[in-house]
C-alpha cells in the first residue's frame, strides 16, 4: 500500500515542491525516511507516530518507507511532519487519496497531534502556488501569513485530528488553539516600533548632515558619517527610516518572506509594510551579518535589511571579513551563500549607513581636543574601512560638535520628520513615474550607462561632470554615483533634468564639502 502527499522545500526564498511518498509492506515494524533528510526530518518518524496514535488513528504495525523526492535535494526542517503523517494515513486508507490532489501540507506535529507553527510559510505558499497547487494546509497560527498569497486556498488547522475529520467528512473536533511561538529576538530584529516617535527635528545643529539624510532617503543612497562620540551620528541614522515611505505590496511580501524564513516574522504582523531597520552590534559574526550557518543556511542582517536600512555603528570595530563582505551586495543587491551541498541566494538591496569615530580614542576633530592618537594611528583606524567600500558609499559627511548658538538656532528653525517625509514621498513618486516599466525603483538602483542614455543631464551639468573625470577627481564608478545623487537632488527641487547646480550639490555631498544656502533651506522651517 502506498500514499502520496505534497510539501515544499525552501532554497533561500525559492521553493520547490517535494513529493512525500509512503509505502507500507509486510515485515518487522520500522519506519525509514530516505531522500537526504537531516536530523530534524529523521526525528519526524517518532513525532508522526505519536501524533497519529494520539489522534485516534492506528499506526501501521509494518515496515514503512517514506521517500522525499527528488532525492537529490537536501531536506531540512520540521515542516515535513504533517505531509509525512498524511502520506502514511493515505497509504493505509485512513484518508481518501483524492483529497490530497493539488494540496500542499506544511506543519510541525506535537506528540499529542497539535499542529505547531513553522517558519517560512509565506515563501512556501508562494512556491506551492507557482507549482500548481490550488490548496495548502498550514497550522492555524500561520494562516494570516499564507493568506497573503493570492490564487491559492488556505486551510488552517489546530491538530491532526481536525484535518483527518475534514478529509473524511466527520464532525470536526473543537480542539483548543495552539499558541504562537514568537522567538524573543523577533522584536529587536524585525520591528521598527522602537523608532516610533523619533523626529529629525530633535537633532540640534548639523544642517548639512540633516540634508544629506534627506537626499539619502529620496534616492536610497548609502551614507557615511564620521564624528566624535555623542555628536549625533546614531540619532541621525535612527531617524532615517521615518523619512522612508511604506513598502509597495510586492516589496512588502518579499521582505516578509525573508523574515519568515529567518523565523522572525511576528505572528500578529504577517506583512511588514515599513522598511526594516537593522543595527547589529560590532561583535556580530560574519554569519550573523552575511547569512549562513553550519546546518541550516539562514538570512543574515544584510538580507533582513532588504528594502530598508542597515546601520553599522562603530563601523571600524567590525571584523574585516564582515566589512569586506559588503562589496558584492552593495553592487548586486543580493547575497550568495555557497556551501558544499547547496548554494543559497537571498535578496540584500539595503541602504547602508555607517558611523565611525575619527580616531581610536574618538576625540579627534573636537573643540579643545584631548586626542593623543598619532597620525599613523588615525590612518590605520580609518583604513579599516577599505577604499572599495568607501567608493561604494554615495554620501560622506564629517560631523563636528555644534556651538551653543548653532544649537539654539537649529532647534528653532528645523523642519520635522513629518514635513520632510512628505518631500521624500513626492520625490519618490517622480522616480516611480520616470522608471515606470523598468526594474528600478529609486535613483540609487539605476545603472550609470542607462541613466546617461535614457535620462541625460543638461549640457552644462554634463560638462561639469566631464571636467571632474578629466581632472581625475572622480573614477567612472564615482561619476555614476554622482550622477545618481544629482538626480535625487533634482527630484527634491522638482527639476525635469539635473542642472549644473544639482551636480555641484551632488559633488559636495560625495566629497564632504559644505552645501549652499539654497539646499540648506530645504531642511529649515
Short mmCIF file of C-alpha atoms in Angstrom, two decimals:
data_model
loop_
_atom_site.label_atom_id
_atom_site.label_comp_id
_atom_site.label_asym_id
_atom_site.label_seq_id
_atom_site.Cartn_x
_atom_site.Cartn_y
_atom_site.Cartn_z
CA UNK A 1 0.00 0.00 0.00
CA UNK A 2 1.27 3.45 -0.80
CA UNK A 3 0.23 7.06 -0.30
CA UNK A 4 1.42 10.39 -1.59
CA UNK A 5 1.36 13.98 -0.33
CA UNK A 6 2.95 17.24 -1.47
CA UNK A 7 5.14 19.58 0.59
CA UNK A 8 7.67 22.31 -0.16
CA UNK A 9 11.40 22.73 0.42
CA UNK A 10 12.97 26.17 0.53
CA UNK A 11 16.20 27.04 -1.24
CA UNK A 12 16.66 30.55 0.12
CA UNK A 13 13.40 32.24 -0.83
CA UNK A 14 12.90 29.89 -3.76
CA UNK A 15 10.65 26.96 -3.01
CA UNK A 16 10.40 23.62 -4.77
CA UNK A 17 7.62 21.05 -4.48
CA UNK A 18 8.54 17.85 -2.65
CA UNK A 19 6.66 14.62 -3.22
CA UNK A 20 6.30 12.70 0.05
CA UNK A 21 5.70 9.00 -0.69
CA UNK A 22 4.82 6.45 1.97
CA UNK A 23 4.90 2.71 1.27
CA UNK A 24 3.65 0.08 3.74
CA UNK A 25 4.81 -3.53 3.29
CA UNK A 26 4.99 -6.65 5.44
CA UNK A 27 7.97 -7.10 7.69
CA UNK A 28 9.29 -6.09 11.06
CA UNK A 29 7.74 -2.82 12.31
CA UNK A 30 10.05 0.00 11.31
CA UNK A 31 9.85 3.48 9.79
CA UNK A 32 12.60 4.60 7.43
CA UNK A 33 12.87 8.06 5.84
CA UNK A 34 15.00 8.42 2.71
CA UNK A 35 15.73 11.30 0.34
CA UNK A 36 18.59 13.20 2.03
CA UNK A 37 16.79 14.03 5.29
CA UNK A 38 18.64 15.85 8.05
CA UNK A 39 18.38 15.01 11.76
CA UNK A 40 15.19 17.07 12.19
CA UNK A 41 13.43 15.24 9.35
CA UNK A 42 14.64 11.85 10.58
CA UNK A 43 13.15 12.59 14.00
CA UNK A 44 9.79 13.17 12.29
CA UNK A 45 9.10 9.43 12.28
CA UNK A 46 8.76 9.41 16.08
CA UNK A 47 6.76 12.64 16.21
CA UNK A 48 4.42 11.43 13.48
CA UNK A 49 3.85 8.03 15.10
CA UNK A 50 2.91 9.53 18.45
CA UNK A 51 0.77 12.26 16.84
CA UNK A 52 -1.17 9.76 14.70
CA UNK A 53 -1.80 7.35 17.56
CA UNK A 54 -2.84 10.17 19.94
CA UNK A 55 -5.25 11.40 17.26
CA UNK A 56 -7.23 8.18 17.42
CA UNK A 57 -5.79 6.54 14.28
CA UNK A 58 -3.67 3.36 14.47
CA UNK A 59 -0.09 3.47 13.26
CA UNK A 60 0.72 0.59 10.85
CA UNK A 61 2.45 -2.31 12.61
CA UNK A 62 4.54 -2.99 9.49
CA UNK A 63 7.59 -1.70 7.65
CA UNK A 64 7.05 1.89 6.43
CA UNK A 65 9.32 3.57 3.92
CA UNK A 66 8.94 7.32 3.43
CA UNK A 67 10.65 8.83 0.38
CA UNK A 68 11.14 12.58 -0.07
CA UNK A 69 11.54 13.19 -3.80
CA UNK A 70 13.54 14.43 -5.56
CA UNK A 71 16.13 12.58 -3.55
CA UNK A 72 18.99 14.80 -4.72
CA UNK A 73 17.77 17.82 -2.73
CA UNK A 74 18.74 18.10 0.95
CA UNK A 75 15.66 18.18 3.23
CA UNK A 76 15.67 20.09 6.48
CA UNK A 77 13.07 21.41 8.90
CA UNK A 78 10.15 20.17 10.97
CA UNK A 79 7.50 21.27 8.44
CA UNK A 80 7.67 17.80 6.82
CA UNK A 81 5.88 16.27 9.84
CA UNK A 82 2.37 16.91 8.53
CA UNK A 83 2.89 15.67 4.93
CA UNK A 84 4.66 12.54 6.21
CA UNK A 85 1.78 11.74 8.57
CA UNK A 86 -0.81 12.39 5.85
CA UNK A 87 1.07 10.22 3.35
CA UNK A 88 1.15 7.34 5.85
CA UNK A 89 -2.57 7.78 6.58
CA UNK A 90 -3.31 7.79 2.85
CA UNK A 91 -1.25 4.61 2.42
CA UNK A 92 -3.39 2.77 4.98
CA UNK A 93 -6.58 4.28 3.50
CA UNK A 94 -7.37 6.26 6.66
CA UNK A 95 -7.93 9.35 4.47
CA UNK A 96 -9.14 9.43 0.85
CA UNK A 97 -6.36 9.85 -1.68
CA UNK A 98 -8.39 12.20 -3.89
CA UNK A 99 -8.44 14.75 -1.05
CA UNK A 100 -4.66 15.08 -1.41
CA UNK A 101 -4.62 16.01 -5.11
CA UNK A 102 -3.44 19.59 -5.68
CA UNK A 103 -2.94 20.18 -1.94
CA UNK A 104 0.33 21.04 -0.21
CA UNK A 105 0.90 20.34 3.50
CA UNK A 106 3.20 22.25 5.86
CA UNK A 107 3.38 21.97 9.64
CA UNK A 108 5.13 20.54 12.70
CA UNK A 109 3.34 17.94 14.80
CA UNK A 110 3.41 17.81 18.56
CA UNK A 111 3.32 14.38 20.18
CA UNK A 112 -0.37 14.83 21.08
CA UNK A 113 -1.28 15.72 17.48
CA UNK A 114 -1.36 19.52 17.80
CA UNK A 115 -0.04 21.46 14.82
CA UNK A 116 2.68 23.95 15.68
CA UNK A 117 3.74 26.98 13.66
CA UNK A 118 6.79 26.72 11.41
CA UNK A 119 8.99 29.38 9.78
CA UNK A 120 8.95 30.08 6.06
CA UNK A 121 5.22 29.58 5.46
CA UNK A 122 4.93 32.66 3.23
CA UNK A 123 7.62 31.63 0.69
CA UNK A 124 6.41 28.02 0.95
CA UNK A 125 2.89 29.11 -0.01
CA UNK A 126 4.28 31.18 -2.89
CA UNK A 127 6.21 28.12 -4.09
CA UNK A 128 3.15 25.87 -3.77
CA UNK A 129 1.06 28.27 -5.85
CA UNK A 130 3.77 28.51 -8.52
CA UNK A 131 3.97 24.70 -8.61
CA UNK A 132 0.28 24.46 -9.50
CA UNK A 133 -1.19 23.63 -6.09
CA UNK A 134 -4.65 25.10 -5.56
CA UNK A 135 -4.85 24.39 -1.83
CA UNK A 136 -2.44 24.44 1.10
CA UNK A 137 -2.91 23.22 4.68
CA UNK A 138 -0.92 25.08 7.35
CA UNK A 139 -1.03 25.47 11.14
CA UNK A 140 -3.80 27.83 12.19
CA UNK A 141 -1.23 30.29 13.58
CA UNK A 142 0.36 30.62 10.12
CA UNK A 143 -2.90 31.30 8.24
CA UNK A 144 -2.56 35.14 8.09
CA UNK A 145 0.91 34.71 6.62
CA UNK A 146 -0.20 32.17 3.99
CA UNK A 147 -3.27 34.21 3.02
CA UNK A 148 -1.02 36.97 1.70
CA UNK A 149 -0.55 34.81 -1.40
CA UNK A 150 -3.29 35.18 -3.99
CA UNK A 151 -4.63 32.32 -6.10
CA UNK A 152 -4.44 29.53 -3.51
CA UNK A 153 -6.94 28.34 -0.90
CA UNK A 154 -5.52 28.28 2.63
CA UNK A 155 -6.84 25.97 5.34
CA UNK A 156 -5.62 26.36 8.89
CA UNK A 157 -5.94 23.51 11.35
CA UNK A 158 -5.14 23.17 15.03
CA UNK A 159 -4.45 19.45 15.11
CA UNK A 160 -4.09 16.31 13.05
CA UNK A 161 -7.48 15.15 14.40
CA UNK A 162 -9.15 18.19 12.86
CA UNK A 163 -7.51 17.61 9.48
CA UNK A 164 -8.44 13.91 9.35
CA UNK A 165 -12.05 14.78 10.22
CA UNK A 166 -12.16 17.42 7.46
CA UNK A 167 -10.83 14.96 4.89
CA UNK A 168 -13.11 12.09 5.88
CA UNK A 169 -16.26 14.19 6.29
CA UNK A 170 -16.62 13.51 10.02
CA UNK A 171 -17.52 16.09 12.61
CA UNK A 172 -14.55 18.38 13.19
CA UNK A 173 -13.48 18.37 16.86
CA UNK A 174 -13.17 21.70 18.64
CA UNK A 175 -9.56 21.42 19.73
CA UNK A 176 -8.06 24.32 21.72
CA UNK A 177 -5.97 26.84 19.77
CA UNK A 178 -2.22 26.37 19.66
CA UNK A 179 -0.41 29.45 20.97
CA UNK A 180 2.11 31.08 18.63
CA UNK A 181 5.80 30.70 19.29
CA UNK A 182 7.45 34.05 18.69
CA UNK A 183 11.22 33.98 19.29
CA UNK A 184 12.48 36.58 21.74
CA UNK A 185 14.71 38.07 19.05
CA UNK A 186 11.80 38.88 16.74
CA UNK A 187 11.14 42.35 18.10
CA UNK A 188 14.69 43.76 18.06
CA UNK A 189 15.40 42.43 14.57
CA UNK A 190 12.06 42.52 12.82
CA UNK A 191 10.25 45.55 14.21
CA UNK A 192 10.88 49.28 13.97
CA UNK A 193 8.45 50.12 16.75
CA UNK A 194 11.42 51.22 18.84
CA UNK A 195 11.95 54.05 16.33
CA UNK A 196 8.37 55.30 16.54
CA UNK A 197 8.17 58.93 17.55
CA UNK A 198 11.76 59.79 16.69
CA UNK A 199 11.84 63.17 14.92
CA UNK A 200 14.62 64.62 12.83
CA UNK A 201 13.89 68.00 14.41
CA UNK A 202 15.31 66.59 17.67
CA UNK A 203 18.81 66.68 16.15
CA UNK A 204 20.37 70.01 17.02
CA UNK A 205 22.78 71.55 14.52
CA UNK A 206 24.26 69.59 11.61
CA UNK A 207 22.15 71.21 8.88
CA UNK A 208 24.37 69.76 6.16
CA UNK A 209 24.11 66.26 7.61
CA UNK A 210 20.33 66.55 8.01
CA UNK A 211 20.15 67.49 4.35
CA UNK A 212 22.40 64.55 3.47
CA UNK A 213 20.00 62.22 5.32
CA UNK A 214 17.11 63.74 3.34
CA UNK A 215 18.84 63.18 -0.01
CA UNK A 216 19.78 59.64 1.05
CA UNK A 217 16.11 58.93 1.80
CA UNK A 218 15.00 60.35 -1.54
CA UNK A 219 17.25 58.21 -3.72
CA UNK A 220 18.09 55.23 -1.50
CA UNK A 221 21.75 56.29 -1.28
CA UNK A 222 24.37 54.91 1.09
CA UNK A 223 25.61 57.30 3.78
CA UNK A 224 28.79 57.59 5.85
CA UNK A 225 29.10 59.77 8.96
CA UNK A 226 32.35 60.40 10.84
CA UNK A 227 32.47 62.31 14.10
CA UNK A 228 33.32 62.15 17.80
CA UNK A 229 31.13 60.24 20.31
CA UNK A 230 27.87 61.92 21.27
CA UNK A 231 27.77 64.27 18.30
CA UNK A 232 24.55 62.78 16.88
CA UNK A 233 25.52 60.09 14.35
CA UNK A 234 23.25 57.41 15.82
CA UNK A 235 20.39 59.88 16.28
CA UNK A 236 20.54 60.80 12.60
CA UNK A 237 20.72 57.16 11.45
CA UNK A 238 17.75 56.14 13.61
CA UNK A 239 15.63 58.92 12.12
CA UNK A 240 16.30 57.95 8.52
CA UNK A 241 13.61 55.18 8.42
CA UNK A 242 10.98 57.72 9.46
CA UNK A 243 11.57 59.59 6.19
CA UNK A 244 11.07 56.50 4.03
CA UNK A 245 7.63 55.73 2.55
CA UNK A 246 5.78 52.48 3.17
CA UNK A 247 6.83 49.48 1.10
CA UNK A 248 4.89 48.62 -2.02
CA UNK A 249 2.97 45.37 -1.70
CA UNK A 250 5.39 43.33 -3.82
CA UNK A 251 8.32 44.60 -1.76
CA UNK A 252 6.44 44.06 1.50
CA UNK A 253 5.78 40.42 0.59
CA UNK A 254 9.44 39.90 -0.34
CA UNK A 255 10.66 41.49 2.90
CA UNK A 256 8.14 39.49 4.94
CA UNK A 257 9.28 36.30 3.20
CA UNK A 258 12.89 36.91 4.27
CA UNK A 259 11.83 37.45 7.88
CA UNK A 260 9.57 34.40 7.69
CA UNK A 261 12.44 32.16 6.58
CA UNK A 262 14.54 33.53 9.43
CA UNK A 263 11.74 32.74 11.90
CA UNK A 264 11.48 36.41 12.86
CA UNK A 265 8.08 37.30 11.41
CA UNK A 266 5.71 38.14 14.29
CA UNK A 267 2.54 36.04 14.17
CA UNK A 268 0.35 39.12 14.65
CA UNK A 269 2.08 41.10 11.87
CA UNK A 270 2.28 38.79 8.83
CA UNK A 271 3.03 41.64 6.41
CA UNK A 272 5.83 44.12 7.13
CA UNK A 273 4.81 47.38 5.47
CA UNK A 274 7.54 49.60 6.91
CA UNK A 275 11.15 49.43 5.69
CA UNK A 276 13.19 47.38 8.19
CA UNK A 277 15.98 48.89 10.25
CA UNK A 278 18.84 46.63 11.30
CA UNK A 279 21.63 47.80 13.61
CA UNK A 280 23.75 44.76 14.54
CA UNK A 281 26.42 45.09 17.22
CA UNK A 282 30.01 45.33 16.06
CA UNK A 283 30.82 41.98 17.69
CA UNK A 284 28.35 40.16 15.42
CA UNK A 285 29.84 37.27 13.44
CA UNK A 286 30.07 37.08 9.67
CA UNK A 287 27.25 34.51 9.58
CA UNK A 288 25.00 36.85 11.57
CA UNK A 289 25.64 39.75 9.18
CA UNK A 290 26.02 37.97 5.84
CA UNK A 291 23.94 34.86 6.47
CA UNK A 292 24.79 31.20 6.69
CA UNK A 293 25.08 28.52 9.34
CA UNK A 294 26.67 25.11 9.68
CA UNK A 295 23.48 23.07 9.24
CA UNK A 296 20.75 25.41 8.05
CA UNK A 297 21.57 28.46 5.94
CA UNK A 298 19.57 31.39 7.28
CA UNK A 299 19.49 35.01 6.13
CA UNK A 300 21.72 37.48 7.96
CA UNK A 301 21.33 41.16 8.77
CA UNK A 302 22.09 42.20 5.19
CA UNK A 303 19.10 40.24 3.89
CA UNK A 304 16.85 41.13 6.83
CA UNK A 305 17.52 44.78 5.95
CA UNK A 306 16.33 44.23 2.36
CA UNK A 307 14.40 47.31 1.12
CA UNK A 308 15.33 49.03 4.38
CA UNK A 309 18.33 50.39 6.28
CA UNK A 310 21.40 48.55 7.56
CA UNK A 311 23.18 50.69 10.16
CA UNK A 312 26.72 49.78 11.19
CA UNK A 313 27.58 51.85 14.23
CA UNK A 314 31.27 51.94 15.18
CA UNK A 315 31.96 50.52 11.72
CA UNK A 316 35.78 50.23 12.09
CA UNK A 317 35.21 47.91 15.06
CA UNK A 318 33.51 45.29 12.86
CA UNK A 319 35.62 42.36 11.72
CA UNK A 320 37.44 42.96 8.44
CA UNK A 321 35.78 39.99 6.73
CA UNK A 322 32.35 41.35 7.68
CA UNK A 323 33.08 44.77 6.19
CA UNK A 324 34.59 43.32 3.03
CA UNK A 325 31.53 41.13 2.59
CA UNK A 326 29.60 44.33 1.85
CA UNK A 327 31.27 44.75 -1.54
CA UNK A 328 29.13 42.47 -3.71
CA UNK A 329 25.73 43.16 -2.07
CA UNK A 330 26.23 46.93 -2.42
CA UNK A 331 26.55 46.42 -6.18
CA UNK A 332 24.33 43.43 -6.95
CA UNK A 333 21.65 43.70 -4.26
CA UNK A 334 21.85 40.03 -3.30
CA UNK A 335 23.78 37.65 -1.05
CA UNK A 336 25.11 34.32 -2.34
CA UNK A 337 25.94 31.81 0.41
CA UNK A 338 27.78 28.85 -1.11
CA UNK A 339 28.10 25.53 0.69
CA UNK A 340 29.29 22.13 -0.50
CA UNK A 341 25.75 20.74 -0.71
CA UNK A 342 23.86 23.85 -1.84
CA UNK A 343 24.08 27.47 -2.88
CA UNK A 344 21.54 29.88 -1.39
CA UNK A 345 20.67 33.30 -2.79
CA UNK A 346 18.97 35.90 -0.59
CA UNK A 347 17.94 39.43 -1.63
CA UNK A 348 20.01 42.20 0.01
CA UNK A 349 19.15 45.53 -1.60
CA UNK A 350 19.56 47.59 1.55
CA UNK A 351 20.53 51.18 2.25
CA UNK A 352 23.84 51.21 4.12
CA UNK A 353 24.54 53.79 6.82
CA UNK A 354 27.87 53.63 8.63
CA UNK A 355 29.08 55.71 11.55
CA UNK A 356 32.64 55.94 12.79
CA UNK A 357 34.83 57.90 15.17
CA UNK A 358 37.66 59.97 13.67
CA UNK A 359 40.31 58.05 15.62
CA UNK A 360 40.63 55.17 18.13
CA UNK A 361 40.03 57.39 21.15
CA UNK A 362 37.17 59.23 19.41
CA UNK A 363 38.24 62.70 20.49
CA UNK A 364 39.83 63.83 17.25
CA UNK A 365 38.38 66.87 15.45
CA UNK A 366 36.63 68.15 18.60
CA UNK A 367 36.92 71.60 20.17
CA UNK A 368 39.56 71.55 22.87
CA UNK A 369 40.54 68.07 21.74
CA UNK A 370 42.50 65.92 24.17
CA UNK A 371 43.23 63.33 21.47
CA UNK A 372 46.72 61.82 21.73
CA UNK A 373 46.39 59.46 18.74
CA UNK A 374 49.29 59.75 16.31
CA UNK A 375 48.66 60.40 12.59
CA UNK A 376 49.63 56.80 11.87
CA UNK A 377 47.08 55.50 14.38
CA UNK A 378 44.35 57.65 12.84
CA UNK A 379 45.28 56.49 9.35
CA UNK A 380 45.22 52.81 10.34
CA UNK A 381 41.89 53.26 12.09
CA UNK A 382 40.33 54.92 9.06
CA UNK A 383 41.74 52.29 6.69
CA UNK A 384 39.77 49.56 8.44
CA UNK A 385 37.01 50.64 6.06
CA UNK A 386 38.74 49.86 2.78
CA UNK A 387 38.84 52.08 -0.28
CA UNK A 388 36.47 49.87 -2.36
CA UNK A 389 33.86 50.06 0.39
CA UNK A 390 34.24 53.83 0.73
CA UNK A 391 33.95 54.20 -3.04
CA UNK A 392 30.57 52.44 -2.95
CA UNK A 393 29.17 54.92 -0.39
CA UNK A 394 27.42 57.81 -2.14
CA UNK A 395 27.28 60.46 0.62
CA UNK A 396 30.05 61.29 3.08
CA UNK A 397 29.70 63.70 5.97
CA UNK A 398 32.02 64.73 8.83
CA UNK A 399 30.28 65.88 12.00
CA UNK A 400 31.76 68.30 14.49
CA UNK A 401 30.37 69.40 17.84
CA UNK A 402 28.00 72.33 17.17
CA UNK A 403 28.38 75.57 19.10
CA UNK A 404 25.71 76.74 21.54
CA UNK A 405 24.32 79.45 19.19
CA UNK A 406 24.05 76.83 16.41
CA UNK A 407 22.13 74.52 18.74
CA UNK A 408 19.64 77.22 19.73
CA UNK A 409 19.14 78.44 16.17
CA UNK A 410 18.68 74.97 14.67
CA UNK A 411 16.18 73.81 17.30
CA UNK A 412 14.04 76.85 16.46
CA UNK A 413 14.19 76.51 12.67
CA UNK A 414 14.45 72.78 11.93
CA UNK A 415 11.73 71.01 9.96
CA UNK A 416 10.44 67.78 11.43
CA UNK A 417 10.27 64.26 10.06
CA UNK A 418 6.60 64.61 9.04
CA UNK A 419 7.28 67.56 6.72
CA UNK A 420 10.44 66.08 5.25
CA UNK A 421 8.78 62.67 4.73
CA UNK A 422 6.24 64.41 2.51
CA UNK A 423 9.08 65.76 0.37
CA UNK A 424 10.59 62.28 0.14
CA UNK A 425 7.24 60.80 -0.86
CA UNK A 426 6.83 63.40 -3.63
CA UNK A 427 10.37 62.82 -4.92
CA UNK A 428 9.86 59.04 -4.85
CA UNK A 429 6.66 59.50 -6.89
CA UNK A 430 8.68 61.34 -9.55
CA UNK A 431 11.14 58.46 -9.68
CA UNK A 432 8.34 55.91 -9.90
CA UNK A 433 6.85 57.71 -12.91
CA UNK A 434 10.27 58.11 -14.53
CA UNK A 435 11.26 54.47 -14.14
CA UNK A 436 7.83 53.00 -14.87
CA UNK A 437 8.21 49.82 -16.89
CA UNK A 438 11.82 49.26 -15.76
CA UNK A 439 13.17 47.00 -12.98
CA UNK A 440 14.37 50.03 -10.96
CA UNK A 441 12.55 51.90 -8.19
CA UNK A 442 14.93 54.61 -6.94
CA UNK A 443 17.85 56.55 -8.36
CA UNK A 444 20.46 54.52 -6.48
CA UNK A 445 19.37 51.36 -8.31
CA UNK A 446 19.71 52.64 -11.88
CA UNK A 447 22.94 51.72 -13.72
CA UNK A 448 25.02 54.71 -14.79
CA UNK A 449 25.05 53.83 -18.52
CA UNK A 450 21.26 53.60 -18.51
CA UNK A 451 20.96 56.99 -16.81
CA UNK A 452 23.28 58.62 -19.33
CA UNK A 453 21.49 57.04 -22.27
CA UNK A 454 17.83 57.40 -21.26
CA UNK A 455 17.86 60.30 -18.77
CA UNK A 456 20.80 62.59 -19.65
CA UNK A 457 21.93 65.66 -17.75
CA UNK A 458 21.67 69.18 -19.08
CA UNK A 459 24.64 70.25 -21.23
CA UNK A 460 26.25 72.45 -18.54
CA UNK A 461 25.83 69.70 -15.93
CA UNK A 462 27.39 67.12 -18.24
CA UNK A 463 30.37 69.38 -18.94
CA UNK A 464 30.91 69.91 -15.20
CA UNK A 465 30.92 66.16 -14.57
CA UNK A 466 33.25 65.55 -17.53
CA UNK A 467 35.74 68.10 -16.16
CA UNK A 468 35.83 66.21 -12.86
CA UNK A 469 36.59 62.99 -14.71
CA UNK A 470 39.33 64.54 -16.84
CA UNK A 471 40.93 66.03 -13.72
CA UNK A 472 40.98 62.53 -12.14
CA UNK A 473 38.88 63.79 -9.25
CA UNK A 474 36.37 61.00 -9.99
CA UNK A 475 36.69 57.49 -11.32
CA UNK A 476 33.97 56.05 -13.59
CA UNK A 477 32.12 54.40 -10.70
CA UNK A 478 32.25 57.59 -8.63
CA UNK A 479 30.94 59.55 -11.61
CA UNK A 480 27.95 57.21 -11.87
CA UNK A 481 27.21 57.68 -8.18
CA UNK A 482 27.44 61.46 -8.51
CA UNK A 483 25.04 61.20 -11.44
CA UNK A 484 22.52 59.29 -9.32
CA UNK A 485 22.92 61.79 -6.48
CA UNK A 486 22.33 64.66 -8.91
CA UNK A 487 19.04 63.07 -9.94
CA UNK A 488 17.96 62.82 -6.29
CA UNK A 489 18.80 66.48 -5.73
CA UNK A 490 16.88 67.37 -8.89
CA UNK A 491 13.87 65.37 -7.68
CA UNK A 492 13.90 67.35 -4.44
CA UNK A 493 13.88 70.60 -6.43
CA UNK A 494 11.32 69.18 -8.93
CA UNK A 495 13.67 69.71 -11.86
CA UNK A 496 12.96 67.82 -15.08
CA UNK A 497 16.70 67.18 -15.51
CA UNK A 498 19.67 67.76 -13.21
CA UNK A 499 21.39 71.07 -13.93
CA UNK A 500 24.89 72.26 -13.03
CA UNK A 501 23.80 73.34 -9.53
CA UNK A 502 22.37 69.87 -8.87
CA UNK A 503 25.66 68.28 -9.94
CA UNK A 504 27.63 70.69 -7.72
CA UNK A 505 25.46 69.72 -4.77
CA UNK A 506 25.99 66.02 -5.57
CA UNK A 507 29.76 66.57 -5.73
CA UNK A 508 29.65 68.35 -2.37
CA UNK A 509 27.66 65.52 -0.79
CA UNK A 510 30.12 62.93 -2.04
CA UNK A 511 33.25 64.96 -1.29
CA UNK A 512 32.19 66.07 2.20
CA UNK A 513 32.13 69.77 1.24
CA UNK A 514 29.77 72.44 2.66
CA UNK A 515 26.37 72.79 0.97
CA UNK A 516 24.96 76.05 -0.35
CA UNK A 517 22.24 78.09 1.36
CA UNK A 518 19.57 77.10 -1.17
CA UNK A 519 19.96 73.45 -0.24
CA UNK A 520 20.08 74.15 3.49
CA UNK A 521 16.73 75.93 3.20
CA UNK A 522 15.09 72.59 2.41
CA UNK A 523 15.53 71.39 5.99
CA UNK A 524 14.75 74.73 7.61
CA UNK A 525 11.27 75.67 8.75
#
